[in-house]
PDB file of C-alpha atoms in Angstrom:
ATOM      1  CA  MET A   1       9.401   2.639 -26.178  1.00 66.00           C
ATOM      2  CA  ASN A   2       7.807   2.503 -22.730  1.00 72.00           C
ATOM      3  CA  THR A   3       8.647  -0.782 -21.006  1.00 79.00           C
ATOM      4  CA  GLN A   4       5.712  -0.192 -18.651  1.00 82.00           C
ATOM      5  CA  HIS A   5       3.545  -0.986 -21.689  1.00 88.00           C
ATOM      6  CA  PHE A   6       5.282  -4.384 -21.787  1.00 90.00           C
ATOM      7  CA  ARG A   7       3.942  -5.089 -18.313  1.00 87.00           C
ATOM      8  CA  TYR A   8       0.475  -4.027 -19.432  1.00 89.00           C
ATOM      9  CA  ALA A   9       0.598  -6.408 -22.396  1.00 91.00           C
ATOM     10  CA  LEU A  10       1.770  -9.290 -20.226  1.00 90.00           C
ATOM     11  CA  GLU A  11      -1.112  -8.653 -17.819  1.00 89.00           C
ATOM     12  CA  VAL A  12      -3.577  -8.793 -20.730  1.00 91.00           C
ATOM     13  CA  GLU A  13      -2.004 -12.068 -21.872  1.00 91.00           C
ATOM     14  CA  LYS A  14      -2.256 -13.517 -18.358  1.00 88.00           C
ATOM     15  CA  THR A  15      -5.902 -12.577 -17.839  1.00 89.00           C
ATOM     16  CA  GLY A  16      -7.137 -12.964 -21.414  1.00 91.00           C
ATOM     17  CA  SER A  17      -9.255  -9.862 -20.873  1.00 91.00           C
ATOM     18  CA  ILE A  18      -8.668  -6.122 -21.266  1.00 91.00           C
ATOM     19  CA  THR A  19     -11.318  -5.473 -18.621  1.00 90.00           C
ATOM     20  CA  GLN A  20      -9.795  -7.828 -16.040  1.00 88.00           C
ATOM     21  CA  ALA A  21      -6.259  -6.659 -16.805  1.00 88.00           C
ATOM     22  CA  ALA A  22      -7.304  -3.030 -16.315  1.00 87.00           C
ATOM     23  CA  GLU A  23      -8.884  -3.925 -12.987  1.00 83.00           C
ATOM     24  CA  ASN A  24      -5.769  -5.840 -11.867  1.00 79.00           C
ATOM     25  CA  LEU A  25      -3.582  -2.900 -12.884  1.00 81.00           C
ATOM     26  CA  PHE A  26      -5.983  -0.479 -11.147  1.00 75.00           C
ATOM     27  CA  MET A  27      -6.400   1.651 -14.247  1.00 81.00           C
ATOM     28  CA  GLY A  28      -9.254   2.544 -16.562  1.00 83.00           C
ATOM     29  CA  GLN A  29     -10.045   0.166 -19.431  1.00 88.00           C
ATOM     30  CA  PRO A  30      -9.872   2.963 -22.052  1.00 88.00           C
ATOM     31  CA  ASN A  31      -6.401   3.949 -20.836  1.00 86.00           C
ATOM     32  CA  LEU A  32      -5.185   0.342 -20.996  1.00 90.00           C
ATOM     33  CA  SER A  33      -6.649  -0.132 -24.486  1.00 91.00           C
ATOM     34  CA  LYS A  34      -4.944   3.088 -25.598  1.00 90.00           C
ATOM     35  CA  SER A  35      -1.588   1.933 -24.172  1.00 89.00           C
ATOM     36  CA  ILE A  36      -1.829  -1.415 -25.957  1.00 93.00           C
ATOM     37  CA  LYS A  37      -2.730   0.342 -29.228  1.00 92.00           C
ATOM     38  CA  GLU A  38       0.239   2.706 -28.840  1.00 90.00           C
ATOM     39  CA  LEU A  39       2.506  -0.291 -28.278  1.00 92.00           C
ATOM     40  CA  GLU A  40       1.114  -2.062 -31.347  1.00 93.00           C
ATOM     41  CA  ASP A  41       1.585   1.091 -33.455  1.00 92.00           C
ATOM     42  CA  THR A  42       5.183   1.423 -32.268  1.00 91.00           C
ATOM     43  CA  LEU A  43       5.952  -2.220 -33.066  1.00 92.00           C
ATOM     44  CA  GLY A  44       3.947  -2.278 -36.275  1.00 93.00           C
ATOM     45  CA  ILE A  45       2.130  -5.479 -35.344  1.00 94.00           C
ATOM     46  CA  VAL A  46      -1.163  -6.580 -33.827  1.00 95.00           C
ATOM     47  CA  ILE A  47      -0.437  -8.180 -30.458  1.00 95.00           C
ATOM     48  CA  PHE A  48      -3.930  -9.346 -29.510  1.00 94.00           C
ATOM     49  CA  LYS A  49      -7.069 -10.437 -31.296  1.00 92.00           C
ATOM     50  CA  ARG A  50     -10.561 -10.881 -29.876  1.00 88.00           C
ATOM     51  CA  THR A  51     -12.067 -14.373 -29.939  1.00 87.00           C
ATOM     52  CA  SER A  52     -14.977 -16.182 -28.302  1.00 82.00           C
ATOM     53  CA  ARG A  53     -12.476 -17.192 -25.603  1.00 79.00           C
ATOM     54  CA  GLY A  54     -11.500 -13.614 -24.906  1.00 84.00           C
ATOM     55  CA  VAL A  55      -8.386 -11.694 -25.918  1.00 91.00           C
ATOM     56  CA  VAL A  56      -5.555 -13.931 -27.192  1.00 92.00           C
ATOM     57  CA  PRO A  57      -2.123 -13.151 -28.681  1.00 93.00           C
ATOM     58  CA  THR A  58      -1.556 -13.298 -32.421  1.00 94.00           C
ATOM     59  CA  GLY A  59       1.392 -15.272 -33.759  1.00 93.00           C
ATOM     60  CA  LYS A  60       3.635 -12.194 -33.791  1.00 94.00           C
ATOM     61  CA  GLY A  61       2.100 -11.157 -30.480  1.00 92.00           C
ATOM     62  CA  LYS A  62       3.281 -14.400 -28.867  1.00 92.00           C
ATOM     63  CA  ALA A  63       6.819 -13.773 -30.117  1.00 92.00           C
ATOM     64  CA  PHE A  64       6.763 -10.206 -28.803  1.00 93.00           C
ATOM     65  CA  LEU A  65       5.450 -11.300 -25.395  1.00 92.00           C
ATOM     66  CA  ARG A  66       8.289 -13.831 -25.046  1.00 89.00           C
ATOM     67  CA  TYR A  67      10.809 -11.065 -25.720  1.00 90.00           C
ATOM     68  CA  ALA A  68       8.949  -8.698 -23.383  1.00 89.00           C
ATOM     69  CA  LYS A  69       9.203 -11.188 -20.511  1.00 86.00           C
ATOM     70  CA  SER A  70      12.916 -11.633 -21.177  1.00 84.00           C
ATOM     71  CA  ILE A  71      13.548  -7.874 -21.361  1.00 86.00           C
ATOM     72  CA  LEU A  72      11.667  -7.162 -18.120  1.00 80.00           C
ATOM     73  CA  SER A  73      13.525  -9.989 -16.399  1.00 75.00           C
ATOM     74  CA  GLN A  74      16.843  -8.491 -17.506  1.00 75.00           C
ATOM     75  CA  ILE A  75      15.750  -5.044 -16.313  1.00 73.00           C
ATOM     76  CA  ASP A  76      14.916  -6.520 -12.889  1.00 67.00           C
ATOM     77  CA  GLU A  77      18.336  -8.210 -12.764  1.00 64.00           C
ATOM     78  CA  MET A  78      20.042  -4.960 -13.797  1.00 66.00           C
ATOM     79  CA  GLN A  79      18.256  -3.076 -11.029  1.00 61.00           C
ATOM     80  CA  SER A  80      19.364  -5.758  -8.572  1.00 60.00           C
ATOM     81  CA  VAL A  81      22.993  -5.400  -9.702  1.00 58.00           C
ATOM     82  CA  CYS A  82      22.797  -1.606  -9.473  1.00 59.00           C
ATOM     83  CA  ARG A  83      21.594  -1.903  -5.889  1.00 55.00           C
ATOM     84  CA  ASP A  84      24.879  -3.626  -5.033  1.00 54.00           C
ATOM     85  CA  ASP A  85      27.352  -1.453  -6.988  1.00 54.00           C
ATOM     86  CA  ASP A  86      28.392   0.492  -3.888  1.00 63.00           C
ATOM     87  CA  PRO A  87      28.407  -1.664  -0.743  1.00 68.00           C
ATOM     88  CA  ASP A  88      29.017   1.421   1.405  1.00 77.00           C
ATOM     89  CA  ARG A  89      25.821   3.113   0.206  1.00 82.00           C
ATOM     90  CA  GLN A  90      22.855   2.859   2.600  1.00 90.00           C
ATOM     91  CA  ARG A  91      19.905   1.921   0.381  1.00 89.00           C
ATOM     92  CA  LEU A  92      16.284   1.488   1.326  1.00 92.00           C
ATOM     93  CA  ASN A  93      13.255   1.505  -0.987  1.00 93.00           C
ATOM     94  CA  VAL A  94      10.043   0.915   0.937  1.00 95.00           C
ATOM     95  CA  CYS A  95       6.420   2.030   0.840  1.00 93.00           C
ATOM     96  CA  VAL A  96       4.295   2.213   3.974  1.00 94.00           C
ATOM     97  CA  PRO A  97       0.737   3.071   5.070  1.00 90.00           C
ATOM     98  CA  ARG A  98       0.135   6.741   5.690  1.00 84.00           C
ATOM     99  CA  GLY A  99       0.378   8.197   9.165  1.00 78.00           C
ATOM    100  CA  SER A 100       0.855   5.061  11.272  1.00 85.00           C
ATOM    101  CA  TYR A 101       3.263   3.279  13.587  1.00 93.00           C
ATOM    102  CA  VAL A 102       4.827   1.860  10.382  1.00 94.00           C
ATOM    103  CA  SER A 103       5.729   5.273   8.975  1.00 90.00           C
ATOM    104  CA  TRP A 104       6.946   6.270  12.449  1.00 92.00           C
ATOM    105  CA  ALA A 105       9.266   3.231  12.474  1.00 95.00           C
ATOM    106  CA  ALA A 106      10.504   4.136   8.982  1.00 93.00           C
ATOM    107  CA  MET A 107      11.281   7.707  10.028  1.00 91.00           C
ATOM    108  CA  GLN A 108      13.098   6.508  13.147  1.00 94.00           C
ATOM    109  CA  PHE A 109      15.135   4.092  11.065  1.00 95.00           C
ATOM    110  CA  VAL A 110      16.091   6.717   8.480  1.00 94.00           C
ATOM    111  CA  ALA A 111      17.087   9.123  11.259  1.00 94.00           C
ATOM    112  CA  SER A 112      19.446   6.448  12.637  1.00 94.00           C
ATOM    113  CA  LEU A 113      21.434   6.054   9.396  1.00 94.00           C
ATOM    114  CA  ASP A 114      25.125   6.911   9.372  1.00 92.00           C
ATOM    115  CA  GLY A 115      25.382  10.467   8.051  1.00 90.00           C
ATOM    116  CA  SER A 116      29.069   9.999   7.172  1.00 92.00           C
ATOM    117  CA  ARG A 117      28.195   7.390   4.526  1.00 90.00           C
ATOM    118  CA  PRO A 118      26.223   7.718   1.248  1.00 90.00           C
ATOM    119  CA  ILE A 119      22.449   7.470   1.738  1.00 90.00           C
ATOM    120  CA  ASP A 120      19.944   6.466  -0.941  1.00 90.00           C
ATOM    121  CA  VAL A 121      16.455   6.190   0.575  1.00 92.00           C
ATOM    122  CA  ASN A 122      13.098   6.115  -1.183  1.00 91.00           C
ATOM    123  CA  LEU A 123      10.281   6.175   1.354  1.00 91.00           C
ATOM    124  CA  GLY A 124       6.729   6.416   0.075  1.00 89.00           C
ATOM    125  CA  GLU A 125       3.409   6.643   1.908  1.00 88.00           C
ATOM    126  CA  THR A 126       0.907   4.909  -0.378  1.00 87.00           C
ATOM    127  CA  THR A 127      -2.464   3.238  -0.580  1.00 88.00           C
ATOM    128  CA  SER A 128      -2.411  -0.553  -0.392  1.00 92.00           C
ATOM    129  CA  ILE A 129      -3.224  -1.103  -4.074  1.00 90.00           C
ATOM    130  CA  ASP A 130      -0.590   1.401  -5.187  1.00 88.00           C
ATOM    131  CA  GLY A 131       1.878  -0.274  -2.840  1.00 92.00           C
ATOM    132  CA  VAL A 132       1.256  -3.698  -4.387  1.00 93.00           C
ATOM    133  CA  ASN A 133       1.619  -2.321  -7.914  1.00 88.00           C
ATOM    134  CA  MET A 134       4.817  -0.408  -7.166  1.00 89.00           C
ATOM    135  CA  VAL A 135       6.509  -3.301  -5.364  1.00 91.00           C
ATOM    136  CA  ALA A 136       5.530  -5.628  -8.228  1.00 88.00           C
ATOM    137  CA  ASP A 137       6.946  -3.118 -10.740  1.00 83.00           C
ATOM    138  CA  GLY A 138      10.213  -2.741  -8.815  1.00 84.00           C
ATOM    139  CA  VAL A 139       9.666   0.875  -7.780  1.00 86.00           C
ATOM    140  CA  PHE A 140      10.032  -0.262  -4.166  1.00 91.00           C
ATOM    141  CA  THR A 141      11.910  -3.324  -2.934  1.00 92.00           C
ATOM    142  CA  MET A 142       9.371  -3.985  -0.200  1.00 95.00           C
ATOM    143  CA  GLY A 143       6.224  -2.507   1.239  1.00 96.00           C
ATOM    144  CA  ILE A 144       3.818  -2.659   4.127  1.00 97.00           C
ATOM    145  CA  ILE A 145       0.168  -2.622   3.100  1.00 96.00           C
ATOM    146  CA  ARG A 146      -2.945  -2.396   5.255  1.00 94.00           C
ATOM    147  CA  TYR A 147      -6.411  -3.800   4.657  1.00 93.00           C
ATOM    148  CA  GLN A 148      -9.553  -4.771   6.533  1.00 91.00           C
ATOM    149  CA  THR A 149      -9.433  -8.474   7.353  1.00 92.00           C
ATOM    150  CA  GLU A 150     -12.832  -9.024   5.738  1.00 90.00           C
ATOM    151  CA  TYR A 151     -11.224  -8.193   2.365  1.00 91.00           C
ATOM    152  CA  GLU A 152      -8.190 -10.421   2.869  1.00 92.00           C
ATOM    153  CA  THR A 153      -9.109 -12.864   0.083  1.00 91.00           C
ATOM    154  CA  TYR A 154      -9.170 -10.033  -2.457  1.00 90.00           C
ATOM    155  CA  PHE A 155      -5.769  -8.723  -1.404  1.00 93.00           C
ATOM    156  CA  ARG A 156      -4.187 -12.185  -1.195  1.00 91.00           C
ATOM    157  CA  ASP A 157      -5.362 -12.977  -4.723  1.00 90.00           C
ATOM    158  CA  PHE A 158      -4.165  -9.576  -5.930  1.00 89.00           C
ATOM    159  CA  MET A 159      -0.701 -10.114  -4.461  1.00 91.00           C
ATOM    160  CA  LYS A 160      -0.511 -13.636  -5.890  1.00 87.00           C
ATOM    161  CA  ASP A 161      -1.440 -12.331  -9.344  1.00 83.00           C
ATOM    162  CA  LYS A 162       1.388  -9.801  -9.040  1.00 85.00           C
ATOM    163  CA  GLY A 163       3.960 -12.443  -8.065  1.00 85.00           C
ATOM    164  CA  LEU A 164       4.444 -11.115  -4.551  1.00 89.00           C
ATOM    165  CA  ALA A 165       5.197 -12.928  -1.321  1.00 91.00           C
ATOM    166  CA  CYS A 166       3.704 -11.634   1.926  1.00 93.00           C
ATOM    167  CA  GLU A 167       4.065 -11.971   5.686  1.00 94.00           C
ATOM    168  CA  THR A 168       1.716 -10.713   8.380  1.00 94.00           C
ATOM    169  CA  VAL A 169       3.222  -7.955  10.522  1.00 95.00           C
ATOM    170  CA  TRP A 170       0.286  -7.242  12.835  1.00 96.00           C
ATOM    171  CA  GLU A 171      -3.446  -7.781  13.068  1.00 94.00           C
ATOM    172  CA  PHE A 172      -5.178  -5.135  15.167  1.00 94.00           C
ATOM    173  CA  GLU A 173      -8.395  -3.269  15.838  1.00 92.00           C
ATOM    174  CA  ASN A 174      -8.631   0.306  14.627  1.00 90.00           C
ATOM    175  CA  LEU A 175      -8.887   2.965  17.330  1.00 92.00           C
ATOM    176  CA  ALA A 176     -10.639   6.321  17.257  1.00 93.00           C
ATOM    177  CA  ALA A 177      -8.048   9.108  17.512  1.00 94.00           C
ATOM    178  CA  MET A 178      -9.124  12.610  18.549  1.00 96.00           C
ATOM    179  CA  SER A 179      -7.951  15.790  20.238  1.00 96.00           C
ATOM    180  CA  ALA A 180      -7.324  15.615  23.956  1.00 96.00           C
ATOM    181  CA  ASN A 181      -9.924  18.407  24.135  1.00 96.00           C
ATOM    182  CA  HIS A 182     -12.569  16.453  22.234  1.00 97.00           C
ATOM    183  CA  PRO A 183     -15.911  16.126  24.112  1.00 96.00           C
ATOM    184  CA  LEU A 184     -15.388  12.329  24.189  1.00 96.00           C
ATOM    185  CA  ALA A 185     -11.723  12.418  25.219  1.00 96.00           C
ATOM    186  CA  GLU A 186     -12.421  11.475  28.828  1.00 95.00           C
ATOM    187  CA  GLN A 187     -14.828   8.661  27.985  1.00 93.00           C
ATOM    188  CA  GLU A 188     -13.191   5.281  28.576  1.00 87.00           C
ATOM    189  CA  SER A 189     -14.766   3.403  25.649  1.00 84.00           C
ATOM    190  CA  LEU A 190     -16.984   4.470  22.785  1.00 92.00           C
ATOM    191  CA  THR A 191     -19.757   3.217  20.539  1.00 91.00           C
ATOM    192  CA  LEU A 192     -20.641   4.234  17.002  1.00 90.00           C
ATOM    193  CA  SER A 193     -23.619   6.188  18.304  1.00 91.00           C
ATOM    194  CA  ASP A 194     -21.241   8.202  20.527  1.00 93.00           C
ATOM    195  CA  LEU A 195     -19.217   9.203  17.459  1.00 92.00           C
ATOM    196  CA  ALA A 196     -22.125   9.807  15.086  1.00 91.00           C
ATOM    197  CA  PRO A 197     -22.521  13.581  15.800  1.00 92.00           C
ATOM    198  CA  TYR A 198     -18.853  14.314  15.135  1.00 94.00           C
ATOM    199  CA  THR A 199     -16.844  14.909  11.950  1.00 93.00           C
ATOM    200  CA  GLU A 200     -14.868  11.940  10.661  1.00 91.00           C
ATOM    201  CA  ILE A 201     -11.524  12.470   8.955  1.00 89.00           C
ATOM    202  CA  THR A 202     -10.787   9.620   6.577  1.00 85.00           C
ATOM    203  CA  HIS A 203      -8.469   8.700   3.734  1.00 78.00           C
ATOM    204  CA  GLY A 204     -10.564   9.195   0.627  1.00 66.00           C
ATOM    205  CA  ASP A 205      -8.823   6.703  -1.651  1.00 63.00           C
ATOM    206  CA  CYS A 206      -9.095   3.403   0.221  1.00 67.00           C
ATOM    207  CA  ASN A 207     -10.014   0.781  -2.374  1.00 72.00           C
ATOM    208  CA  VAL A 208     -10.084  -2.999  -2.658  1.00 77.00           C
ATOM    209  CA  PRO A 209      -8.780  -4.980  -5.660  1.00 76.00           C
ATOM    210  CA  TYR A 210     -11.449  -6.583  -7.875  1.00 64.00           C
ATOM    211  CA  ILE A 211     -14.130  -4.325  -6.314  1.00 64.00           C
ATOM    212  CA  ASN A 212     -15.042  -1.269  -8.345  1.00 52.00           C
ATOM    213  CA  VAL A 213     -14.610   2.225  -6.951  1.00 43.00           C
ATOM    214  CA  ALA A 214     -18.348   2.781  -6.524  1.00 43.00           C
ATOM    215  CA  GLN A 215     -18.572  -0.279  -4.286  1.00 45.00           C
ATOM    216  CA  SER A 216     -15.469   0.520  -2.251  1.00 46.00           C
ATOM    217  CA  GLU A 217     -15.459   4.320  -2.156  1.00 44.00           C
ATOM    218  CA  ASN A 218     -15.995   4.325   1.610  1.00 45.00           C
ATOM    219  CA  LEU A 219     -14.529   1.418   3.521  1.00 47.00           C
ATOM    220  CA  SER A 220     -14.267   3.178   6.848  1.00 48.00           C
ATOM    221  CA  LEU A 221     -16.740   2.424   9.605  1.00 49.00           C
ATOM    222  CA  SER A 222     -20.072   3.648   8.330  1.00 50.00           C
ATOM    223  CA  LEU A 223     -21.910   6.249  10.388  1.00 51.00           C
ATOM    224  CA  SER A 224     -25.354   7.221   9.146  1.00 46.00           C
ATOM    225  CA  GLY A 225     -25.601  10.920   8.319  1.00 50.00           C
ATOM    226  CA  LYS A 226     -21.976  11.534   9.262  1.00 69.00           C
ATOM    227  CA  LYS A 227     -19.845  14.539   8.403  1.00 83.00           C
ATOM    228  CA  VAL A 228     -16.680  13.549   6.555  1.00 80.00           C
ATOM    229  CA  ILE A 229     -13.402  15.170   5.547  1.00 77.00           C
ATOM    230  CA  ASN A 230     -11.477  13.080   2.990  1.00 75.00           C
ATOM    231  CA  LEU A 231      -7.678  13.294   3.001  1.00 70.00           C
ATOM    232  CA  TYR A 232      -5.467  11.940   0.240  1.00 66.00           C
ATOM    233  CA  GLU A 233      -2.137  12.045   2.065  1.00 66.00           C
ATOM    234  CA  GLY A 234      -0.985  11.250   5.569  1.00 63.00           C
ATOM    235  CA  THR A 235       1.049  14.181   6.843  1.00 64.00           C
ATOM    236  CA  SER A 236      -1.965  16.368   7.657  1.00 79.00           C
ATOM    237  CA  GLN A 237      -4.131  13.933   9.573  1.00 86.00           C
ATOM    238  CA  TYR A 238      -2.633  14.427  13.040  1.00 89.00           C
ATOM    239  CA  ALA A 239      -2.438  18.217  12.687  1.00 90.00           C
ATOM    240  CA  MET A 240      -6.046  18.333  11.533  1.00 91.00           C
ATOM    241  CA  LEU A 241      -7.190  16.157  14.432  1.00 92.00           C
ATOM    242  CA  SER A 242      -5.359  18.460  16.817  1.00 92.00           C
ATOM    243  CA  MET A 243      -6.938  21.596  15.333  1.00 93.00           C
ATOM    244  CA  MET A 244     -10.468  20.217  14.914  1.00 93.00           C
ATOM    245  CA  GLN A 245     -11.530  19.448  18.455  1.00 92.00           C
ATOM    246  CA  ASP A 246     -14.838  17.894  17.370  1.00 93.00           C
ATOM    247  CA  ALA A 247     -13.317  15.480  14.813  1.00 94.00           C
ATOM    248  CA  PHE A 248     -12.049  11.911  14.993  1.00 94.00           C
ATOM    249  CA  MET A 249     -10.237   9.448  12.737  1.00 92.00           C
ATOM    250  CA  TRP A 250      -9.882   5.672  12.646  1.00 90.00           C
ATOM    251  CA  VAL A 251      -6.189   4.810  13.052  1.00 91.00           C
ATOM    252  CA  SER A 252      -3.925   1.903  13.828  1.00 92.00           C
ATOM    253  CA  PRO A 253      -2.614   1.902  17.413  1.00 93.00           C
ATOM    254  CA  THR A 254      -0.421   4.994  17.461  1.00 92.00           C
ATOM    255  CA  PRO A 255       2.937   5.603  19.223  1.00 93.00           C
ATOM    256  CA  GLU A 256       2.720   7.716  22.372  1.00 93.00           C
ATOM    257  CA  GLU A 257       5.268  10.163  20.953  1.00 92.00           C
ATOM    258  CA  ILE A 258       2.868  11.095  18.156  1.00 92.00           C
ATOM    259  CA  LEU A 259      -0.117  11.380  20.498  1.00 94.00           C
ATOM    260  CA  LYS A 260       1.806  13.684  22.841  1.00 94.00           C
ATOM    261  CA  ARG A 261       3.232  15.778  20.005  1.00 93.00           C
ATOM    262  CA  TYR A 262      -0.233  16.581  18.663  1.00 94.00           C
ATOM    263  CA  SER A 263      -2.142  16.458  21.993  1.00 96.00           C
ATOM    264  CA  LEU A 264      -4.246  13.488  20.895  1.00 96.00           C
ATOM    265  CA  VAL A 265      -5.855  10.489  22.554  1.00 96.00           C
ATOM    266  CA  GLN A 266      -6.957   7.175  21.058  1.00 94.00           C
ATOM    267  CA  LYS A 267     -10.052   5.259  22.171  1.00 94.00           C
ATOM    268  CA  ARG A 268     -11.382   1.769  21.700  1.00 92.00           C
ATOM    269  CA  CYS A 269     -14.797   1.555  20.111  1.00 90.00           C
ATOM    270  CA  ASP A 270     -17.378  -1.193  20.251  1.00 83.00           C
ATOM    271  CA  ALA A 271     -17.920  -1.415  16.492  1.00 77.00           C
ATOM    272  CA  PRO A 272     -18.074  -4.135  13.822  1.00 72.00           C
ATOM    273  CA  ALA A 273     -15.731  -4.600  10.859  1.00 65.00           C
ATOM    274  CA  HIS A 274     -12.813  -2.634  12.227  1.00 78.00           C
ATOM    275  CA  LYS A 275     -10.166  -5.364  12.316  1.00 90.00           C
ATOM    276  CA  TYR A 276      -7.169  -4.633  10.105  1.00 93.00           C
ATOM    277  CA  LYS A 277      -4.004  -6.389   9.069  1.00 95.00           C
ATOM    278  CA  ASP A 278      -0.595  -4.956   8.153  1.00 96.00           C
ATOM    279  CA  VAL A 279       1.324  -7.166   5.730  1.00 96.00           C
ATOM    280  CA  LEU A 280       4.915  -7.102   4.504  1.00 97.00           C
ATOM    281  CA  ILE A 281       5.094  -7.592   0.717  1.00 96.00           C
ATOM    282  CA  TYR A 282       8.035  -8.229  -1.605  1.00 93.00           C
ATOM    283  CA  ARG A 283       8.760  -9.861  -4.946  1.00 88.00           C
ATOM    284  CA  GLU A 284       9.090 -13.633  -4.757  1.00 82.00           C
ATOM    285  CA  GLY A 285      12.704 -14.787  -4.609  1.00 77.00           C
ATOM    286  CA  ILE A 286      14.179 -11.463  -3.516  1.00 83.00           C
ATOM    287  CA  ARG A 287      16.889 -11.439  -0.860  1.00 83.00           C
ATOM    288  CA  PHE A 288      16.871  -8.606   1.654  1.00 88.00           C
ATOM    289  CA  SER A 289      20.068  -6.696   2.278  1.00 88.00           C
ATOM    290  CA  THR A 290      21.490  -6.323   5.778  1.00 88.00           C
ATOM    291  CA  LEU A 291      20.128  -2.771   5.925  1.00 91.00           C
ATOM    292  CA  GLU A 292      16.656  -3.907   4.857  1.00 93.00           C
ATOM    293  CA  ARG A 293      16.662  -6.552   7.585  1.00 93.00           C
ATOM    294  CA  HIS A 294      17.636  -3.862  10.096  1.00 94.00           C
ATOM    295  CA  PHE A 295      14.664  -1.795   8.921  1.00 95.00           C
ATOM    296  CA  LEU A 296      12.364  -4.767   9.529  1.00 95.00           C
ATOM    297  CA  ASP A 297      13.881  -5.198  12.995  1.00 96.00           C
ATOM    298  CA  LYS A 298      13.029  -1.551  13.750  1.00 95.00           C
ATOM    299  CA  LEU A 299       9.509  -2.042  12.388  1.00 96.00           C
ATOM    300  CA  TYR A 300       8.826  -4.958  14.732  1.00 95.00           C
ATOM    301  CA  GLU A 301      10.474  -3.125  17.625  1.00 95.00           C
ATOM    302  CA  VAL A 302       8.128  -0.135  17.215  1.00 95.00           C
ATOM    303  CA  LYS A 303       5.135  -2.429  16.671  1.00 95.00           C
ATOM    304  CA  ASN A 304       5.873  -4.225  19.948  1.00 94.00           C
ATOM    305  CA  GLN A 305       6.336  -0.934  21.779  1.00 92.00           C
ATOM    306  CA  VAL A 306       2.905   0.211  20.612  1.00 93.00           C
ATOM    307  CA  ALA A 307       1.263  -3.167  21.194  1.00 91.00           C
ATOM    308  CA  PHE A 308       2.613  -3.621  24.717  1.00 86.00           C
ATOM    309  CA  GLY A 309       2.798   0.037  25.730  1.00 74.00           C
ATOM    310  CA  SER A 310       6.498   0.053  26.519  1.00 50.00           C
TER     311      SER A 310
END
């Protein structure tokens, strides 16, 4: 029996709608309906029935959902206990935005761990919606997510629905990163019209909760008639920028070490809707370990170095 299906059923109960639950879980409605049906077949009961008020639990469904909540709570407690079974083990489970000062801070922190002691690190570069879902599901203890400030209400509601707490790490304006040999590399500041002739490299899976994919398929700064290369992971973006000397990419302020390593520059651009926010997320009530607090110290240290150029 897949306990992930328990979480699906609880989301349906909370929303009273298969459609809304599927959207909250960032999955297709047919897939969610299939998962619920598989769960019902396994249990031999009908969990939900359709009414004029939406989808509501049956009598046996209510009993199952009470047990499901209890089981998931016990699983969360078990995972918490397992985290503490070896106090000498260096544990960190965190997801971060792809290719940014945050991932740079995470790599620096991991490199500083004591190699003579056990190490158990799970470091994932994810999209913001995936990050929220995986922190809520306990895959990661904490995460840093990134979103445009104009969509903050959507993300705040999404995190609240998932039972997550959040703290702002940094609010910043995206910069245009490009090769040091780019035709615009020597120009002090840029406009959208300056960038329009050039190829934009962008992450192709940037979405916003409660907005369908068709509406949010391109949330980068819009350039009419632009040439675009969509990436779905972060490790290639700097290498591609370095190799493609007529390309650019919108990035958070980037550490000098990365810029020098890939022979890149970053430029301010007079453009609308390019304010972003990085937010620390974690499950409500969780207590960070000493090592996790040290990771957060490193994160803010690197952020300040980038922000103040020191």
